[in-house]
GROMACS .gro file of C-alpha atoms in nm:
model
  346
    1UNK     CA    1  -6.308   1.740   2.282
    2UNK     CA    2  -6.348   1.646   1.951
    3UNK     CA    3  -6.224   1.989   1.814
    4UNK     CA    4  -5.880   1.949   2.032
    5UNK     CA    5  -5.831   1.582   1.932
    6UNK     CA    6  -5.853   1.692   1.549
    7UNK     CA    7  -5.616   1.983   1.643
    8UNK     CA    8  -5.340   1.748   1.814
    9UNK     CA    9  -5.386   1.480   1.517
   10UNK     CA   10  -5.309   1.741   1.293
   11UNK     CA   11  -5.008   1.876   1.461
   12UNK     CA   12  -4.870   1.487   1.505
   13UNK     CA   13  -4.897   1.453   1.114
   14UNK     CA   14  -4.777   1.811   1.081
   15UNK     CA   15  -4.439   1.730   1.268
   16UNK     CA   16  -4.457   1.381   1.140
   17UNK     CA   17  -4.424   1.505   0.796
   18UNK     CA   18  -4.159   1.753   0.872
   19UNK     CA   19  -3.900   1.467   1.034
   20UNK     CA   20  -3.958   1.308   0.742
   21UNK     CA   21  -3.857   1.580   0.507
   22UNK     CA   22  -3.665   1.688   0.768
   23UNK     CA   23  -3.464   1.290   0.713
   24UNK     CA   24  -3.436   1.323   0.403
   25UNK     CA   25  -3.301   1.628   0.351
   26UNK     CA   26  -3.013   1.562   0.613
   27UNK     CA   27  -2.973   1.241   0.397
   28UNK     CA   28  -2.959   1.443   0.107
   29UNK     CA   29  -2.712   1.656   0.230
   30UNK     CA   30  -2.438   1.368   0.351
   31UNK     CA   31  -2.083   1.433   0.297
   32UNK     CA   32  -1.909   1.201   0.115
   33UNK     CA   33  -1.580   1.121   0.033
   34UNK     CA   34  -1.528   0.882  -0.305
   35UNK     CA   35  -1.197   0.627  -0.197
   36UNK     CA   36  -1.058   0.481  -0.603
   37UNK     CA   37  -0.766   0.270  -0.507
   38UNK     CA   38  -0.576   0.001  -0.777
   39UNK     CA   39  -0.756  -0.281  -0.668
   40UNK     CA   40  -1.039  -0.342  -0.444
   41UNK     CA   41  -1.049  -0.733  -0.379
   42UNK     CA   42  -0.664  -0.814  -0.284
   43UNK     CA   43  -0.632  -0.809   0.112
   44UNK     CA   44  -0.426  -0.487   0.078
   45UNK     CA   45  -0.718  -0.300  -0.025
   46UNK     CA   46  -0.932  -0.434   0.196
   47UNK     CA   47  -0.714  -0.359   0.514
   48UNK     CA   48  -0.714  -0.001   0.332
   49UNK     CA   49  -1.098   0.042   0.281
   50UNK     CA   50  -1.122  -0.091   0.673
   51UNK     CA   51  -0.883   0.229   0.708
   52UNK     CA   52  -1.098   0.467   0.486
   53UNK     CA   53  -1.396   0.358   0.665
   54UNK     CA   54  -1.278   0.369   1.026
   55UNK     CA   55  -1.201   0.761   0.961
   56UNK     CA   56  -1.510   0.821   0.784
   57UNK     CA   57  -1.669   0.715   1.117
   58UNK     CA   58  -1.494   0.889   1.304
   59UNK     CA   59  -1.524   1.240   1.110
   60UNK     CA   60  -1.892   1.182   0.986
   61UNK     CA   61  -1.818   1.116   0.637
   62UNK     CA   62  -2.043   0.845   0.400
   63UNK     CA   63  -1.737   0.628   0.245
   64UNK     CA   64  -1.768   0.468  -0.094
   65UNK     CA   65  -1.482   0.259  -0.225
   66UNK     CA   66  -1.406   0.094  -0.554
   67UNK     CA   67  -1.108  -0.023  -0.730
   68UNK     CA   68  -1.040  -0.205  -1.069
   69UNK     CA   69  -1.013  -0.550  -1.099
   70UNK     CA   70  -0.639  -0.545  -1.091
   71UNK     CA   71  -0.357  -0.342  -1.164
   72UNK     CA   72  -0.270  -0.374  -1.538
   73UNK     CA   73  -0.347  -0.113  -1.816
   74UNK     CA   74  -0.623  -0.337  -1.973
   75UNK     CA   75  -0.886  -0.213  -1.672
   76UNK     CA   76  -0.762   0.137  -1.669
   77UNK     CA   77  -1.110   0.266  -1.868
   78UNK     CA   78  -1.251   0.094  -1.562
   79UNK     CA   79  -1.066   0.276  -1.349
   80UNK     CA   80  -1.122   0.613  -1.515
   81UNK     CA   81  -1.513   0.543  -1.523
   82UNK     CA   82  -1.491   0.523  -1.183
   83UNK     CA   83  -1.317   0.857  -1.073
   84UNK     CA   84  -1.584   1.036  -1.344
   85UNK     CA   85  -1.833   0.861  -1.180
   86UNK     CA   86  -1.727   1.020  -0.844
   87UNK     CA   87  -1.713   1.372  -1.012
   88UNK     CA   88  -2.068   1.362  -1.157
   89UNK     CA   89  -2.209   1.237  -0.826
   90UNK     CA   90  -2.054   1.550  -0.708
   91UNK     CA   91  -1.856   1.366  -0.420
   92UNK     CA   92  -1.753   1.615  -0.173
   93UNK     CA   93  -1.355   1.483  -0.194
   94UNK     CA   94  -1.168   1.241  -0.361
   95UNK     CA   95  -0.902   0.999  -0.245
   96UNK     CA   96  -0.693   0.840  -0.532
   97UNK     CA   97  -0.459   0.620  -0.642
   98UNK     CA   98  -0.425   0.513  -1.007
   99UNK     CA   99  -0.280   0.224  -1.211
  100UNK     CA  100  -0.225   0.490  -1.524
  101UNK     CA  101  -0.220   0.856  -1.672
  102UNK     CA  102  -0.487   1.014  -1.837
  103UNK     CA  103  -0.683   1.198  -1.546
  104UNK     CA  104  -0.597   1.560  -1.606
  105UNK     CA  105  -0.939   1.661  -1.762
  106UNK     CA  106  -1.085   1.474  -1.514
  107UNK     CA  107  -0.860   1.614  -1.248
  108UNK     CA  108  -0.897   1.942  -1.353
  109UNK     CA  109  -1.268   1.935  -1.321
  110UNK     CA  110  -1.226   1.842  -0.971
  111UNK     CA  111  -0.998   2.151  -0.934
  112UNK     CA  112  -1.272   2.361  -1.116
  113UNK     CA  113  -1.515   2.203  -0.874
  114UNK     CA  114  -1.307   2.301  -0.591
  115UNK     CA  115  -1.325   1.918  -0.485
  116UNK     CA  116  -0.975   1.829  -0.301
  117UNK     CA  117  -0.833   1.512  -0.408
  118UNK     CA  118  -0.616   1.327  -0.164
  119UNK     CA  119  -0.342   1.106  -0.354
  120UNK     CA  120  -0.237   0.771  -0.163
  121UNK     CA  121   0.010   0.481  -0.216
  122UNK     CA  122   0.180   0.516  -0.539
  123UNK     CA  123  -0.060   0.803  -0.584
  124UNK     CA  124  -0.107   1.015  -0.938
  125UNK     CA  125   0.157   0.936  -1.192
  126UNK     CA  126   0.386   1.186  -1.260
  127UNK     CA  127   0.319   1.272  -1.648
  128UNK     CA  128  -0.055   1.394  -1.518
  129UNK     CA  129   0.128   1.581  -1.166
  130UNK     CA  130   0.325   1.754  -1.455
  131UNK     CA  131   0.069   1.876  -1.637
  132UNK     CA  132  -0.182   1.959  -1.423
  133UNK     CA  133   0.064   2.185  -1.269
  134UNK     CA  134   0.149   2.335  -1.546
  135UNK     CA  135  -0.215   2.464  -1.655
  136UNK     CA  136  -0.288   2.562  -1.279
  137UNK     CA  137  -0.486   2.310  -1.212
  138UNK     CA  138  -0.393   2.087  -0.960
  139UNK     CA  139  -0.633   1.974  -0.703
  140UNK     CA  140  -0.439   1.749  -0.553
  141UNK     CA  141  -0.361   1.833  -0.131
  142UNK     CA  142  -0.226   1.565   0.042
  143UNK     CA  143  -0.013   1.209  -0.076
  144UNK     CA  144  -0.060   0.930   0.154
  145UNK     CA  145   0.181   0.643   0.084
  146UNK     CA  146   0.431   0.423   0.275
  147UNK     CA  147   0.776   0.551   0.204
  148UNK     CA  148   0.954   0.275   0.030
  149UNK     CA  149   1.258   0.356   0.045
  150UNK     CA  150   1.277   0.440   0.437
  151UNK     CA  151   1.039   0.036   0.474
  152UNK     CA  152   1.298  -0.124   0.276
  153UNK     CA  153   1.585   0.036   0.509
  154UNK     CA  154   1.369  -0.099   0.800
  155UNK     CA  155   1.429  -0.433   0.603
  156UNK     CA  156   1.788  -0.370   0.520
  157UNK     CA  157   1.856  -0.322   0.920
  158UNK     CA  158   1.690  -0.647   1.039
  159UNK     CA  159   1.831  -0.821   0.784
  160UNK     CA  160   2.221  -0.766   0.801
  161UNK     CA  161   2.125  -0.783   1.212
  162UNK     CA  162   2.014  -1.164   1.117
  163UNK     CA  163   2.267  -1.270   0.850
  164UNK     CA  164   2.572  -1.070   0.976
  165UNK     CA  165   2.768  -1.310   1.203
  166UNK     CA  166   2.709  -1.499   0.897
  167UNK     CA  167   2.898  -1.271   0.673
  168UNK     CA  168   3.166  -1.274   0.929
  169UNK     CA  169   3.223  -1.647   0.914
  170UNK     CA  170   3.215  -1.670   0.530
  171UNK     CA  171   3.530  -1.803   0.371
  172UNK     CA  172   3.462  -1.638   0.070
  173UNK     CA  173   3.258  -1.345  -0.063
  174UNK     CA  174   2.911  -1.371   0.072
  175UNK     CA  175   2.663  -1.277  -0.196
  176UNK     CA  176   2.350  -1.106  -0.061
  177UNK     CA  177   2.096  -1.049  -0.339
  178UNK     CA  178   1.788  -0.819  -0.424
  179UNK     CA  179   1.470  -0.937  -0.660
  180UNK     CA  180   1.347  -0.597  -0.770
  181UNK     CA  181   0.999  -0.658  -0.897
  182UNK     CA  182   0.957  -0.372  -1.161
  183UNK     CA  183   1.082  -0.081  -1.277
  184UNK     CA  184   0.830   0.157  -1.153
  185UNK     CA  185   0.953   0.411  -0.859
  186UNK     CA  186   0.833   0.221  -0.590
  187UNK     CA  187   1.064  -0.084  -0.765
  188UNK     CA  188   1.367   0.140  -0.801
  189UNK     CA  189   1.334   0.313  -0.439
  190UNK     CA  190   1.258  -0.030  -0.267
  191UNK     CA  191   1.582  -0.210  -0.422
  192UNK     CA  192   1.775   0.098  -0.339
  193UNK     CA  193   1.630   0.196   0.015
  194UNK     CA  194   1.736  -0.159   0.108
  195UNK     CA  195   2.039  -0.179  -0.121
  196UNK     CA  196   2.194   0.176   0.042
  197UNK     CA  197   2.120   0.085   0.392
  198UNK     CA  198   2.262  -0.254   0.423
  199UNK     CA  199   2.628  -0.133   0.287
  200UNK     CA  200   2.593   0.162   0.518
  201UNK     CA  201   2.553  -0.081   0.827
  202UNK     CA  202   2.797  -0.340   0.640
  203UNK     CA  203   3.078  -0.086   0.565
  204UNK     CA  204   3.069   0.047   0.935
  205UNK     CA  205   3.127  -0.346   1.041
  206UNK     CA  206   3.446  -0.431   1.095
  207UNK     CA  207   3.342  -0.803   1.111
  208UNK     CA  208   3.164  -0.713   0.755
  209UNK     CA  209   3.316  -0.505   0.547
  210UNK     CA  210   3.457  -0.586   0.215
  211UNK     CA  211   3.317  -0.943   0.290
  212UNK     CA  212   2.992  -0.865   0.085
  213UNK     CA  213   2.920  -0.850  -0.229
  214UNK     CA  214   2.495  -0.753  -0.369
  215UNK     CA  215   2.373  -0.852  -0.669
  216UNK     CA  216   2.043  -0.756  -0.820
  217UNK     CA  217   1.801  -0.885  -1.042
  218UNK     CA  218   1.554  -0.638  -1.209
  219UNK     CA  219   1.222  -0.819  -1.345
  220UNK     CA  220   0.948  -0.536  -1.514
  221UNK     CA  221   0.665  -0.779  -1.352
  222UNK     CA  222   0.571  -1.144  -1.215
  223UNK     CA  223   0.469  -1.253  -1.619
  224UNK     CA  224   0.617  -1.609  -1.737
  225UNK     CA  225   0.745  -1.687  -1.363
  226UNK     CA  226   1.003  -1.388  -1.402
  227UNK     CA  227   1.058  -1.394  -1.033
  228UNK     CA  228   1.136  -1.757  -1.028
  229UNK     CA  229   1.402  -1.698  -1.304
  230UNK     CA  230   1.542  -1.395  -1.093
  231UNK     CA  231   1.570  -1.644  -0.794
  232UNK     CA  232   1.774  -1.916  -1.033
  233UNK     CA  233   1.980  -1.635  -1.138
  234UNK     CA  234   2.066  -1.524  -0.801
  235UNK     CA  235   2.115  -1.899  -0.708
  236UNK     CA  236   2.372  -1.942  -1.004
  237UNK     CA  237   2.544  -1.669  -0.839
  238UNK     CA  238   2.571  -1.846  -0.552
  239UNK     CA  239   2.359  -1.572  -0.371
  240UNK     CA  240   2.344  -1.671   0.037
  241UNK     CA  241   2.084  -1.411   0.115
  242UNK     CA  242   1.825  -1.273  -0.100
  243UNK     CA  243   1.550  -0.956  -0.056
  244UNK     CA  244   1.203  -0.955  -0.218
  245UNK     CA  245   1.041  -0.636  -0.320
  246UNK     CA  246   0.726  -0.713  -0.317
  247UNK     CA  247   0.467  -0.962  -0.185
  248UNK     CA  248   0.432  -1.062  -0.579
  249UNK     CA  249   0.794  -1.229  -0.559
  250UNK     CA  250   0.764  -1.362  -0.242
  251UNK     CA  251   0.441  -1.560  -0.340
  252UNK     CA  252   0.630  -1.709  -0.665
  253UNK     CA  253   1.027  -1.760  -0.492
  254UNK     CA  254   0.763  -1.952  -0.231
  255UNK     CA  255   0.630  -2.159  -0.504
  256UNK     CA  256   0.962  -2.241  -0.655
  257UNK     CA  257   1.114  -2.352  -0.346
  258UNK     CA  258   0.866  -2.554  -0.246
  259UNK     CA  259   0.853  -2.737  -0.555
  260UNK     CA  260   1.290  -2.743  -0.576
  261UNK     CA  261   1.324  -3.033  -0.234
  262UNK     CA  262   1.625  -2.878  -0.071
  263UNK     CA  263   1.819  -2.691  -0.322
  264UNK     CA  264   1.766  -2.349  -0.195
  265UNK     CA  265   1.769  -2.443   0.199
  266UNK     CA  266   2.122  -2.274   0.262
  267UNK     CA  267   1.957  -1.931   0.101
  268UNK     CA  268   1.793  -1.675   0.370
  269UNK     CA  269   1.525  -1.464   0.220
  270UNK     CA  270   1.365  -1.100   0.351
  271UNK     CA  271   0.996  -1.014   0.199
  272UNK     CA  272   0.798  -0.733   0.185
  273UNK     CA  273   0.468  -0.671   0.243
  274UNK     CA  274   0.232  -0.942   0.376
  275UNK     CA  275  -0.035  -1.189   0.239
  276UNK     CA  276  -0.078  -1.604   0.330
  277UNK     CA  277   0.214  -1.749   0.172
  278UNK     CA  278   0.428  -1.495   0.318
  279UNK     CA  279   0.268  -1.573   0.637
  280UNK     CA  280   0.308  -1.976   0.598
  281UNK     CA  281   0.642  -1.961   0.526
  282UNK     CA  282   0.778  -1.728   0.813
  283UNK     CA  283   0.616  -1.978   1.038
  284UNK     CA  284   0.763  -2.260   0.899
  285UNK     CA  285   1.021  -2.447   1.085
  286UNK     CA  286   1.197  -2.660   0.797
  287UNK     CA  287   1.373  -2.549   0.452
  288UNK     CA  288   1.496  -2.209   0.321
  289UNK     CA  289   1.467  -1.968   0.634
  290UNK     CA  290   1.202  -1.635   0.583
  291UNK     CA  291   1.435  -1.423   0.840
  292UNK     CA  292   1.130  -1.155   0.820
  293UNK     CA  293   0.933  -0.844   0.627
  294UNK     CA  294   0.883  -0.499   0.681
  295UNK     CA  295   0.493  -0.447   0.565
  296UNK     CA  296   0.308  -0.149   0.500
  297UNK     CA  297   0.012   0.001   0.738
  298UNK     CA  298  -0.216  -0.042   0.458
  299UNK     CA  299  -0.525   0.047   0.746
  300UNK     CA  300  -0.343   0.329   0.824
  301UNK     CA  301  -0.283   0.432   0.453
  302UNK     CA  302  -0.693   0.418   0.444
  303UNK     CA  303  -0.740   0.596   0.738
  304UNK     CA  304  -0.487   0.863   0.702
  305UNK     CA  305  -0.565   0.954   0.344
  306UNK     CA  306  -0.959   1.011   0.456
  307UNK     CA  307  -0.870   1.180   0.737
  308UNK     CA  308  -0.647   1.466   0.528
  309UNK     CA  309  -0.934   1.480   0.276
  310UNK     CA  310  -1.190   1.548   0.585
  311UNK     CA  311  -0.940   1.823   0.701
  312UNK     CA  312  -0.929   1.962   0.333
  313UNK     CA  313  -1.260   1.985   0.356
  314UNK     CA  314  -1.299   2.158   0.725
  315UNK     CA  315  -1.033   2.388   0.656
  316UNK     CA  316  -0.807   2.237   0.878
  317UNK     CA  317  -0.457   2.233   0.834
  318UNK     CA  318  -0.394   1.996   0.563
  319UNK     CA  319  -0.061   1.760   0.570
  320UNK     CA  320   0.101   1.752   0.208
  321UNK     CA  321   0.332   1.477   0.254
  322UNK     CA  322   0.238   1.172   0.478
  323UNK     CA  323   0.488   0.914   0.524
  324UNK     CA  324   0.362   0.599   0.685
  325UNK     CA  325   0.590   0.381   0.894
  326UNK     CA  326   0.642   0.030   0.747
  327UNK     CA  327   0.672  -0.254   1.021
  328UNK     CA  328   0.920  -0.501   1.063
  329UNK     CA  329   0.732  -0.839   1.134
  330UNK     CA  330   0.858  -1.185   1.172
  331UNK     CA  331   0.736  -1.537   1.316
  332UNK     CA  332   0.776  -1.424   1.682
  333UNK     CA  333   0.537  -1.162   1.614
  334UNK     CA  334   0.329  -1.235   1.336
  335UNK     CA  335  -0.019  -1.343   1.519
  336UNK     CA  336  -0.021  -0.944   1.684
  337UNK     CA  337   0.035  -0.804   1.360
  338UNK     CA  338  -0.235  -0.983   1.201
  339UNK     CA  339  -0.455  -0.849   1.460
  340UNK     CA  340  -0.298  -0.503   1.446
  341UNK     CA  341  -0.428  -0.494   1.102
  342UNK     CA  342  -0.032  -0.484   0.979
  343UNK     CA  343  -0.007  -0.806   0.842
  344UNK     CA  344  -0.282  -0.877   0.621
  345UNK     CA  345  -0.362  -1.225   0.498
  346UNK     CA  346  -0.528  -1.312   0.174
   0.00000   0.00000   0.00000
């Protein structure tokens, strides 16, 4: 008895022992996938890590995410650290979006490494596309991003739908504005997406057309209340109806009309994107009227991007373009999109 209780003690410890190693090395051995957007604490980001995350449940996949502190060139070393950081850690893929160029060694290591790299929102810049192409060494296999242009024609059809019977009725020329809020591609495609689609649906008005005139107002960024002094131009103008680019003007046209009593209360706006103030004010019942938004599926952006790195690395077939729907939201349906994860506050 006491020879077959040593032998079963023995083989208990045995197996013990191997689950353990057996643990670890299965721990060891975890996939992961390394998310680097431009910003990790805004609301944005965090709808898009809830994205990232989702899909790395879903597949199997250990998600880490990081992001800068903000967007600007002073925390692009930050930045950079953090996609080497990825690459020495040997992370299996890499999802990426960047707030500057100088990632082709880096990049091309990746490529070397045969790690895929998923681009997403406003993605790799250009200059570093270029020249990783042009030494063979692109890793890059899928771009994940709203399409700008095609949001801000979602905006541009709402829009002229709300403010057109106005345009009929104007005595004069009715002035519909645009606050572009840099003069970055997504800037330029967002003014013109919503630009080019509201004359196409104006000119093909006969109660509209040649009753419109647009004026825009180019800003390279929200420094020294630029947005504010777009909004003042536009007013001088006499703009009737004005489209934000961004959720970065809507926030500071917000401020200024709220601090301007009723001077701006015949003006209708449009936003883009999503966040608190742009929430309070298309709820609000008195002063300047927030017709509505078109925001991005920034959970979706998250999700998708993961989910084309996962394929990338499963050999499945691999999307190289994904275009994610922007969302036309407004006060009547603002509470679902929150909890569709469309509308983001923060």
């Amino acid at each position: 008895m006491k020879k077959a209780l040593s032998l079963i003690l023995a083989l208990i410890m045995i197996i013990t022992v191997a689950a353990v190693f057996t643990g670890c090395d299965n721990a060891d051995n975890e996939k992961t996938i390394a998310v680097i957007a431009k910003g990790e604490s805004h609301a944005f980001w965090q709808s898009v890590k809830a994205g990232a995350e989702a899909a790395g449940e879903k597949y199997g996949y250990k998600i880490t995410f990081r992001g800068p502190a903000s967007e600007s060139a002073k925390d692009l070393p930050s930045q950079m650290e953090m996609v080497q950081t990825a690459i020495s850690n040997k992370a299996d893929a890499i999802v990426l979006a960047t707030i500057g160029t100088g990632f082709v060694d880096m990049l091309t290591t990746a490529k070397n490494n045969k790690t895929p790299v998923v681009h997403f929102d406003s993605g790799i810049w250009a200059e570093d596309i270029a020249a990783l192409d042009k030494a063979g060494k692109n890793p890059l296999v899928s771009h994940v991003a709203t399409s700008n242009y095609k949001a801000a024609e979602l905006a541009a059809t709402n829009f002229f739908e709300a403010i057109k019977a106005d345009i009929a009725a104007a005595e004069g020329t009715y002035v519909v504005g645009i606050i572009q809020h840099d003069e970055t591609q997504t800037g330029i495609d967002r003014a013109k997406g919503f630009e080019d689609k509201f004359k196409a649906l104006a000119d093909a008005d006969t109660t509209t057309k040649g009753k419109y005139t647009i004026e825009k107002e180019v800003k390279p960024g929200d420094a020294d209340q630029a947005y504010k002094t777009a909004l003042e131009a536009l007013y001088e103008k006499s703009a009737d109806a004005i489209f934000m680019s961004n959720e970065g003007v809507v926030k500071q046209v917000y401020d200024a009309i709220g601090a301007a009593g009723t001077k701006y209360d015949a003006i209708k706006f449009c936003g883009y994107d999503a966040g608190t103030k742009q929430i309070t004010w298309m709820k609000a019942t008195t002063g300047p009227k927030l017709v509505g938004a078109v925001a991005q599926d920034s959970f979706q952006i998250g999700y998708q991007a993961v989910e084309q790195a996962v394929f990338a690395l499963e050999g499945k077939t691999v999307t190289e373009s994904v275009a994610i729907a922007g969302a036309w939201w407004n006060a009547e349906n603002v509470d679902q999109m929150i909890k569709d994860n469309l509308v983001y506050e923060g």
